PDB file of C-alpha atoms in Angstrom:
ATOM      1  CA  ALA A1382     -72.642 156.556 -53.308  1.00 67.00           C
ATOM      2  CA  GLN A1383     -74.401 153.457 -52.175  1.00 80.00           C
ATOM      3  CA  LYS A1384     -78.117 153.962 -51.963  1.00 92.00           C
ATOM      4  CA  ILE A1385     -78.770 150.771 -49.916  1.00 96.00           C
ATOM      5  CA  THR A1386     -76.408 149.467 -47.324  1.00 96.00           C
ATOM      6  CA  GLN A1387     -76.695 145.960 -45.771  1.00 96.00           C
ATOM      7  CA  THR A1388     -73.763 145.556 -43.342  1.00 95.00           C
ATOM      8  CA  GLN A1389     -74.359 141.926 -42.355  1.00 95.00           C
ATOM      9  CA  PRO A1390     -73.039 139.521 -45.063  1.00 92.00           C
ATOM     10  CA  GLY A1391     -74.210 136.470 -43.076  1.00 95.00           C
ATOM     11  CA  MET A1392     -76.148 135.604 -39.915  1.00 95.00           C
ATOM     12  CA  PHE A1393     -77.037 132.514 -38.009  1.00 97.00           C
ATOM     13  CA  VAL A1394     -80.243 132.170 -36.093  1.00 97.00           C
ATOM     14  CA  GLN A1395     -81.734 129.406 -33.938  1.00 97.00           C
ATOM     15  CA  GLU A1396     -85.043 127.943 -35.029  1.00 97.00           C
ATOM     16  CA  LYS A1397     -87.994 129.705 -33.392  1.00 97.00           C
ATOM     17  CA  GLU A1398     -85.970 132.778 -32.492  1.00 97.00           C
ATOM     18  CA  ALA A1399     -86.321 136.252 -33.993  1.00 97.00           C
ATOM     19  CA  VAL A1400     -83.710 137.820 -36.250  1.00 97.00           C
ATOM     20  CA  THR A1401     -83.229 141.391 -37.373  1.00 98.00           C
ATOM     21  CA  LEU A1402     -81.591 142.202 -40.709  1.00 98.00           C
ATOM     22  CA  ASP A1403     -80.180 145.699 -41.002  1.00 98.00           C
ATOM     23  CA  CYS A1404     -80.765 148.071 -43.895  1.00 98.00           C
ATOM     24  CA  THR A1405     -79.889 151.755 -44.202  1.00 98.00           C
ATOM     25  CA  TYR A1406     -80.614 153.850 -47.247  1.00 97.00           C
ATOM     26  CA  ASP A1407     -79.626 157.171 -48.755  1.00 96.00           C
ATOM     27  CA  THR A1408     -82.025 159.392 -50.740  1.00 95.00           C
ATOM     28  CA  SER A1409     -82.995 163.054 -50.935  1.00 93.00           C
ATOM     29  CA  ASP A1410     -86.426 162.227 -52.467  1.00 93.00           C
ATOM     30  CA  PRO A1411     -89.340 162.905 -50.082  1.00 94.00           C
ATOM     31  CA  SER A1412     -91.321 160.054 -51.643  1.00 95.00           C
ATOM     32  CA  TYR A1413     -89.794 156.619 -51.866  1.00 96.00           C
ATOM     33  CA  GLY A1414     -90.660 153.013 -51.231  1.00 97.00           C
ATOM     34  CA  LEU A1415     -88.606 150.402 -49.344  1.00 98.00           C
ATOM     35  CA  PHE A1416     -88.877 146.689 -50.119  1.00 98.00           C
ATOM     36  CA  TRP A1417     -87.508 143.421 -48.819  1.00 98.00           C
ATOM     37  CA  TYR A1418     -87.068 140.435 -51.062  1.00 98.00           C
ATOM     38  CA  LYS A1419     -86.070 136.833 -50.154  1.00 98.00           C
ATOM     39  CA  GLN A1420     -83.911 134.650 -52.455  1.00 98.00           C
ATOM     40  CA  PRO A1421     -83.803 130.989 -51.461  1.00 97.00           C
ATOM     41  CA  SER A1422     -81.165 128.646 -52.832  1.00 95.00           C
ATOM     42  CA  SER A1423     -83.432 127.919 -55.766  1.00 95.00           C
ATOM     43  CA  GLY A1424     -82.816 131.494 -56.998  1.00 94.00           C
ATOM     44  CA  GLU A1425     -86.114 133.089 -57.400  1.00 95.00           C
ATOM     45  CA  MET A1426     -86.824 136.537 -55.934  1.00 97.00           C
ATOM     46  CA  ILE A1427     -89.726 136.573 -53.551  1.00 97.00           C
ATOM     47  CA  PHE A1428     -91.337 139.864 -52.393  1.00 97.00           C
ATOM     48  CA  LEU A1429     -91.791 139.997 -48.637  1.00 98.00           C
ATOM     49  CA  ILE A1430     -92.830 143.439 -47.425  1.00 98.00           C
ATOM     50  CA  TYR A1431     -93.145 147.100 -48.421  1.00 98.00           C
ATOM     51  CA  GLN A1432     -92.950 150.370 -46.471  1.00 98.00           C
ATOM     52  CA  GLY A1433     -93.731 153.778 -47.988  1.00 97.00           C
ATOM     53  CA  SER A1434     -91.880 156.874 -46.888  1.00 96.00           C
ATOM     54  CA  TYR A1435     -95.069 158.542 -45.720  1.00 96.00           C
ATOM     55  CA  ASP A1436     -96.388 155.554 -43.840  1.00 95.00           C
ATOM     56  CA  GLN A1437     -96.796 156.327 -40.145  1.00 92.00           C
ATOM     57  CA  GLN A1438     -96.936 152.769 -38.990  1.00 95.00           C
ATOM     58  CA  ASN A1439     -94.392 150.026 -39.492  1.00 97.00           C
ATOM     59  CA  ALA A1440     -95.398 147.448 -42.105  1.00 97.00           C
ATOM     60  CA  THR A1441     -96.144 143.847 -41.101  1.00 97.00           C
ATOM     61  CA  GLU A1442     -96.800 140.734 -43.163  1.00 97.00           C
ATOM     62  CA  GLY A1443     -97.271 137.613 -41.145  1.00 97.00           C
ATOM     63  CA  ARG A1444     -93.942 136.792 -39.412  1.00 98.00           C
ATOM     64  CA  TYR A1445     -92.225 139.675 -41.212  1.00 98.00           C
ATOM     65  CA  SER A1446     -92.161 143.241 -39.842  1.00 98.00           C
ATOM     66  CA  LEU A1447     -90.275 146.249 -40.988  1.00 98.00           C
ATOM     67  CA  ASN A1448     -88.742 148.558 -38.326  1.00 97.00           C
ATOM     68  CA  PHE A1449     -88.846 151.905 -40.167  1.00 97.00           C
ATOM     69  CA  GLN A1450     -86.873 154.746 -38.621  1.00 97.00           C
ATOM     70  CA  LYS A1451     -87.156 157.561 -41.092  1.00 96.00           C
ATOM     71  CA  ALA A1452     -84.874 160.079 -39.375  1.00 96.00           C
ATOM     72  CA  ARG A1453     -82.115 157.472 -39.219  1.00 96.00           C
ATOM     73  CA  LYS A1454     -82.846 156.252 -42.791  1.00 97.00           C
ATOM     74  CA  SER A1455     -83.153 152.773 -41.498  1.00 98.00           C
ATOM     75  CA  ALA A1456     -85.521 149.959 -42.612  1.00 98.00           C
ATOM     76  CA  ASN A1457     -84.647 146.846 -40.731  1.00 98.00           C
ATOM     77  CA  LEU A1458     -86.463 143.563 -41.390  1.00 98.00           C
ATOM     78  CA  VAL A1459     -87.516 141.486 -38.424  1.00 98.00           C
ATOM     79  CA  ILE A1460     -88.353 137.827 -38.906  1.00 98.00           C
ATOM     80  CA  SER A1461     -90.053 136.397 -35.890  1.00 96.00           C
ATOM     81  CA  ALA A1462     -90.152 132.710 -34.906  1.00 96.00           C
ATOM     82  CA  SER A1463     -87.594 131.676 -37.502  1.00 97.00           C
ATOM     83  CA  GLN A1464     -88.161 128.475 -39.498  1.00 97.00           C
ATOM     84  CA  LEU A1465     -85.756 126.253 -41.360  1.00 97.00           C
ATOM     85  CA  GLY A1466     -87.396 127.500 -44.570  1.00 97.00           C
ATOM     86  CA  ASP A1467     -86.292 131.038 -43.818  1.00 98.00           C
ATOM     87  CA  SER A1468     -82.720 130.146 -44.692  1.00 98.00           C
ATOM     88  CA  ALA A1469     -82.063 132.323 -47.719  1.00 98.00           C
ATOM     89  CA  MET A1470     -80.483 135.554 -48.903  1.00 97.00           C
ATOM     90  CA  TYR A1471     -82.472 138.719 -48.072  1.00 98.00           C
ATOM     91  CA  PHE A1472     -82.272 141.899 -50.059  1.00 98.00           C
ATOM     92  CA  CYS A1473     -83.346 145.391 -49.078  1.00 98.00           C
ATOM     93  CA  ALA A1474     -84.326 147.687 -51.934  1.00 97.00           C
ATOM     94  CA  MET A1475     -85.549 151.179 -52.482  1.00 97.00           C
ATOM     95  CA  ARG A1476     -87.639 152.748 -55.242  1.00 96.00           C
ATOM     96  CA  GLU A1477     -87.298 156.446 -55.789  1.00 94.00           C
ATOM     97  CA  ALA A1478     -89.078 158.910 -58.015  1.00 88.00           C
ATOM     98  CA  ASP A1479     -86.859 157.993 -60.997  1.00 83.00           C
ATOM     99  CA  TYR A1480     -88.703 154.643 -61.130  1.00 85.00           C
ATOM    100  CA  LYS A1481     -85.604 152.597 -60.498  1.00 89.00           C
ATOM    101  CA  LEU A1482     -85.328 149.953 -57.773  1.00 92.00           C
ATOM    102  CA  SER A1483     -81.853 149.874 -56.082  1.00 94.00           C
ATOM    103  CA  PHE A1484     -80.693 146.810 -54.105  1.00 96.00           C
ATOM    104  CA  GLY A1485     -78.315 146.292 -51.268  1.00 96.00           C
ATOM    105  CA  ALA A1486     -75.707 143.567 -51.344  1.00 95.00           C
ATOM    106  CA  GLY A1487     -77.864 141.170 -49.415  1.00 96.00           C
ATOM    107  CA  THR A1488     -77.669 139.238 -46.118  1.00 97.00           C
ATOM    108  CA  THR A1489     -77.514 135.462 -45.988  1.00 97.00           C
ATOM    109  CA  VAL A1490     -79.590 133.981 -43.123  1.00 98.00           C
ATOM    110  CA  THR A1491     -78.972 130.430 -41.940  1.00 98.00           C
ATOM    111  CA  VAL A1492     -81.494 128.980 -39.542  1.00 98.00           C
ATOM    112  CA  ARG A1493     -80.146 126.238 -37.245  1.00 97.00           C
ATOM    113  CA  ALA A1494     -82.333 123.459 -35.893  1.00 95.00           C
TER     114      ALA A1494
ATOM    115  CA  ASN B 552    -100.739 132.763 -64.600  1.00 67.00           C
ATOM    116  CA  ALA B 553     -97.199 132.777 -66.099  1.00 79.00           C
ATOM    117  CA  GLY B 554     -96.037 136.196 -64.772  1.00 95.00           C
ATOM    118  CA  VAL B 555     -92.565 137.021 -65.996  1.00 97.00           C
ATOM    119  CA  THR B 556     -90.997 134.381 -68.217  1.00 96.00           C
ATOM    120  CA  GLN B 557     -87.260 134.344 -68.995  1.00 97.00           C
ATOM    121  CA  THR B 558     -85.456 132.113 -71.420  1.00 96.00           C
ATOM    122  CA  PRO B 559     -83.026 130.425 -71.487  1.00 97.00           C
ATOM    123  CA  LYS B 560     -82.393 129.333 -67.867  1.00 96.00           C
ATOM    124  CA  PHE B 561     -78.770 128.457 -68.608  1.00 97.00           C
ATOM    125  CA  GLN B 562     -76.360 129.547 -71.313  1.00 96.00           C
ATOM    126  CA  VAL B 563     -72.729 129.158 -72.040  1.00 97.00           C
ATOM    127  CA  LEU B 564     -71.062 131.520 -74.529  1.00 97.00           C
ATOM    128  CA  LYS B 565     -67.593 131.936 -75.951  1.00 97.00           C
ATOM    129  CA  THR B 566     -65.961 135.367 -75.751  1.00 97.00           C
ATOM    130  CA  GLY B 567     -67.129 137.468 -78.658  1.00 97.00           C
ATOM    131  CA  GLN B 568     -70.358 135.660 -79.303  1.00 97.00           C
ATOM    132  CA  SER B 569     -73.654 137.508 -79.248  1.00 96.00           C
ATOM    133  CA  MET B 570     -76.954 136.373 -77.854  1.00 96.00           C
ATOM    134  CA  THR B 571     -80.353 137.585 -76.716  1.00 97.00           C
ATOM    135  CA  LEU B 572     -81.963 136.836 -73.382  1.00 98.00           C
ATOM    136  CA  GLN B 573     -85.692 136.792 -73.741  1.00 98.00           C
ATOM    137  CA  CYS B 574     -88.167 138.284 -71.232  1.00 98.00           C
ATOM    138  CA  ALA B 575     -91.954 138.327 -71.558  1.00 97.00           C
ATOM    139  CA  GLN B 576     -94.717 139.245 -69.082  1.00 97.00           C
ATOM    140  CA  ASP B 577     -98.404 138.660 -69.347  1.00 96.00           C
ATOM    141  CA  MET B 578     -99.597 141.107 -66.731  1.00 96.00           C
ATOM    142  CA  ASN B 579     -99.814 144.142 -68.962  1.00 95.00           C
ATOM    143  CA  HIS B 580     -97.073 145.854 -66.894  1.00 96.00           C
ATOM    144  CA  GLU B 581     -95.866 149.254 -67.964  1.00 96.00           C
ATOM    145  CA  TYR B 582     -92.381 148.989 -66.379  1.00 96.00           C
ATOM    146  CA  MET B 583     -89.824 146.355 -67.240  1.00 97.00           C
ATOM    147  CA  SER B 584     -86.162 146.074 -66.289  1.00 97.00           C
ATOM    148  CA  TRP B 585     -83.055 143.898 -66.408  1.00 98.00           C
ATOM    149  CA  TYR B 586     -80.677 143.261 -63.546  1.00 98.00           C
ATOM    150  CA  ARG B 587     -77.583 141.303 -63.116  1.00 98.00           C
ATOM    151  CA  GLN B 588     -76.604 139.575 -59.890  1.00 97.00           C
ATOM    152  CA  ASP B 589     -72.980 139.092 -58.866  1.00 94.00           C
ATOM    153  CA  PRO B 590     -71.712 137.744 -55.522  1.00 88.00           C
ATOM    154  CA  GLY B 591     -71.397 140.440 -52.888  1.00 85.00           C
ATOM    155  CA  MET B 592     -72.899 143.132 -55.150  1.00 87.00           C
ATOM    156  CA  GLY B 593     -76.627 142.546 -54.965  1.00 91.00           C
ATOM    157  CA  LEU B 594     -78.641 143.237 -58.044  1.00 96.00           C
ATOM    158  CA  ARG B 595     -77.558 145.978 -60.361  1.00 96.00           C
ATOM    159  CA  LEU B 596     -79.791 147.625 -62.933  1.00 96.00           C
ATOM    160  CA  ILE B 597     -78.702 147.247 -66.564  1.00 97.00           C
ATOM    161  CA  HIS B 598     -81.519 148.777 -68.535  1.00 97.00           C
ATOM    162  CA  TYR B 599     -85.186 149.653 -67.959  1.00 96.00           C
ATOM    163  CA  SER B 600     -88.301 150.640 -69.942  1.00 97.00           C
ATOM    164  CA  VAL B 601     -91.319 152.626 -68.875  1.00 95.00           C
ATOM    165  CA  GLY B 602     -93.403 151.571 -71.866  1.00 94.00           C
ATOM    166  CA  ALA B 603     -93.363 150.351 -75.436  1.00 94.00           C
ATOM    167  CA  GLY B 604     -90.754 152.287 -77.464  1.00 95.00           C
ATOM    168  CA  ILE B 605     -89.122 153.859 -74.329  1.00 96.00           C
ATOM    169  CA  THR B 606     -85.862 152.479 -72.837  1.00 96.00           C
ATOM    170  CA  ASP B 607     -83.185 153.977 -70.702  1.00 95.00           C
ATOM    171  CA  GLN B 608     -79.851 152.983 -69.110  1.00 96.00           C
ATOM    172  CA  GLY B 609     -79.387 151.755 -65.615  1.00 95.00           C
ATOM    173  CA  GLU B 610     -76.306 151.526 -63.514  1.00 93.00           C
ATOM    174  CA  VAL B 611     -74.276 148.974 -65.672  1.00 96.00           C
ATOM    175  CA  PRO B 612     -75.419 149.370 -69.331  1.00 97.00           C
ATOM    176  CA  ASN B 613     -72.165 148.840 -71.165  1.00 96.00           C
ATOM    177  CA  GLY B 614     -72.138 145.843 -73.450  1.00 96.00           C
ATOM    178  CA  TYR B 615     -75.929 145.395 -73.450  1.00 97.00           C
ATOM    179  CA  ASN B 616     -78.708 146.609 -75.728  1.00 97.00           C
ATOM    180  CA  VAL B 617     -82.484 146.529 -75.200  1.00 97.00           C
ATOM    181  CA  SER B 618     -85.596 147.326 -77.107  1.00 96.00           C
ATOM    182  CA  ARG B 619     -89.269 147.391 -76.250  1.00 97.00           C
ATOM    183  CA  SER B 620     -91.367 146.996 -79.323  1.00 96.00           C
ATOM    184  CA  THR B 621     -94.382 145.626 -77.389  1.00 96.00           C
ATOM    185  CA  THR B 622     -95.709 145.982 -73.879  1.00 96.00           C
ATOM    186  CA  GLU B 623     -95.061 142.257 -73.280  1.00 97.00           C
ATOM    187  CA  ASP B 624     -91.486 141.736 -74.424  1.00 97.00           C
ATOM    188  CA  PHE B 625     -88.206 143.261 -73.263  1.00 98.00           C
ATOM    189  CA  PRO B 626     -85.212 141.280 -74.742  1.00 98.00           C
ATOM    190  CA  LEU B 627     -81.680 141.879 -73.583  1.00 98.00           C
ATOM    191  CA  ARG B 628     -78.916 141.623 -76.180  1.00 98.00           C
ATOM    192  CA  LEU B 629     -75.255 140.934 -75.485  1.00 96.00           C
ATOM    193  CA  LEU B 630     -73.435 142.299 -78.491  1.00 91.00           C
ATOM    194  CA  SER B 631     -70.008 140.705 -77.959  1.00 96.00           C
ATOM    195  CA  ALA B 632     -69.838 138.616 -74.855  1.00 96.00           C
ATOM    196  CA  ALA B 633     -67.015 139.074 -72.371  1.00 97.00           C
ATOM    197  CA  PRO B 634     -66.041 136.988 -69.290  1.00 97.00           C
ATOM    198  CA  SER B 635     -67.019 139.998 -67.163  1.00 96.00           C
ATOM    199  CA  GLN B 636     -70.618 139.392 -68.224  1.00 97.00           C
ATOM    200  CA  THR B 637     -70.738 136.008 -66.536  1.00 97.00           C
ATOM    201  CA  SER B 638     -73.603 136.541 -64.084  1.00 98.00           C
ATOM    202  CA  VAL B 639     -77.118 135.695 -63.241  1.00 98.00           C
ATOM    203  CA  TYR B 640     -79.602 137.901 -65.089  1.00 98.00           C
ATOM    204  CA  PHE B 641     -83.073 138.748 -63.903  1.00 98.00           C
ATOM    205  CA  CYS B 642     -85.928 140.379 -65.762  1.00 98.00           C
ATOM    206  CA  ALA B 643     -88.442 142.147 -63.621  1.00 98.00           C
ATOM    207  CA  SER B 644     -91.643 144.149 -64.242  1.00 97.00           C
ATOM    208  CA  SER B 645     -94.032 146.308 -62.299  1.00 96.00           C
ATOM    209  CA  ARG B 646     -97.592 147.515 -63.098  1.00 95.00           C
ATOM    210  CA  GLY B 647     -96.508 151.145 -62.950  1.00 92.00           C
ATOM    211  CA  ARG B 648     -93.648 153.440 -62.056  1.00 90.00           C
ATOM    212  CA  ALA B 649     -94.777 154.658 -58.714  1.00 92.00           C
ATOM    213  CA  THR B 650     -92.582 154.276 -55.665  1.00 92.00           C
ATOM    214  CA  ASN B 651     -95.003 151.757 -54.097  1.00 93.00           C
ATOM    215  CA  GLU B 652     -95.019 149.396 -57.030  1.00 94.00           C
ATOM    216  CA  LYS B 653     -93.202 146.157 -56.336  1.00 95.00           C
ATOM    217  CA  LEU B 654     -91.212 144.288 -58.933  1.00 96.00           C
ATOM    218  CA  PHE B 655     -92.235 140.877 -60.142  1.00 97.00           C
ATOM    219  CA  PHE B 656     -89.127 138.810 -61.130  1.00 97.00           C
ATOM    220  CA  GLY B 657     -88.530 136.100 -63.659  1.00 97.00           C
ATOM    221  CA  SER B 658     -86.677 132.957 -62.600  1.00 96.00           C
ATOM    222  CA  GLY B 659     -83.329 134.145 -63.854  1.00 97.00           C
ATOM    223  CA  THR B 660     -80.739 133.202 -66.490  1.00 97.00           C
ATOM    224  CA  GLN B 661     -77.366 131.811 -65.468  1.00 97.00           C
ATOM    225  CA  LEU B 662     -74.878 132.972 -68.076  1.00 97.00           C
ATOM    226  CA  SER B 663     -71.269 131.829 -68.381  1.00 97.00           C
ATOM    227  CA  VAL B 664     -68.789 133.462 -70.805  1.00 97.00           C
ATOM    228  CA  LEU B 665     -65.689 131.446 -71.415  1.00 96.00           C
TER     229      LEU B 665
END
């Protein structure tokens, strides 16, 4: 079974608008970590934000915030005030107690001027 | 600070050839791993290591071998390359194994098997 599901293969967003990238996960572990990574066209993997399963508050890092809904097993990434440099592929990932980090298929975001 | 260094960046092989993808990290990280990235499939774990001398299989280990003789190095060996192994390969490491430890990635190796 898929551990991480990203249902949006591609999205377009207007510059300066906000965009939400969906991510659902599947685990029976009580302790786990959720991560978002950005992969620009140059190919490197850039860490954006982390949310722990026991964290009470949603994580925020600058223009990035993570909408964590534990009961729904959802960890959506919100990018506020989109910039042209936000055009990239975005991956949701989960780390469980077995040490491994599992990735979703990714969502490509294209920011339009 | 070099971080995670992968070599080579690009490689073309013929079916049946063998090769080793090199990965080194200078952060004294305990955990190291190899992923392959294919269109529409995200990153899939090939092998991982939780310390020198300890390795284990990930989701897609067939056709690949690894070893971890030192903390710094974690090479990935393709024993007999097949076209299905055409992919982008990433090495990644983390300080520890805990669920809050993020992975640091190398810049990737684009491998084509003809």
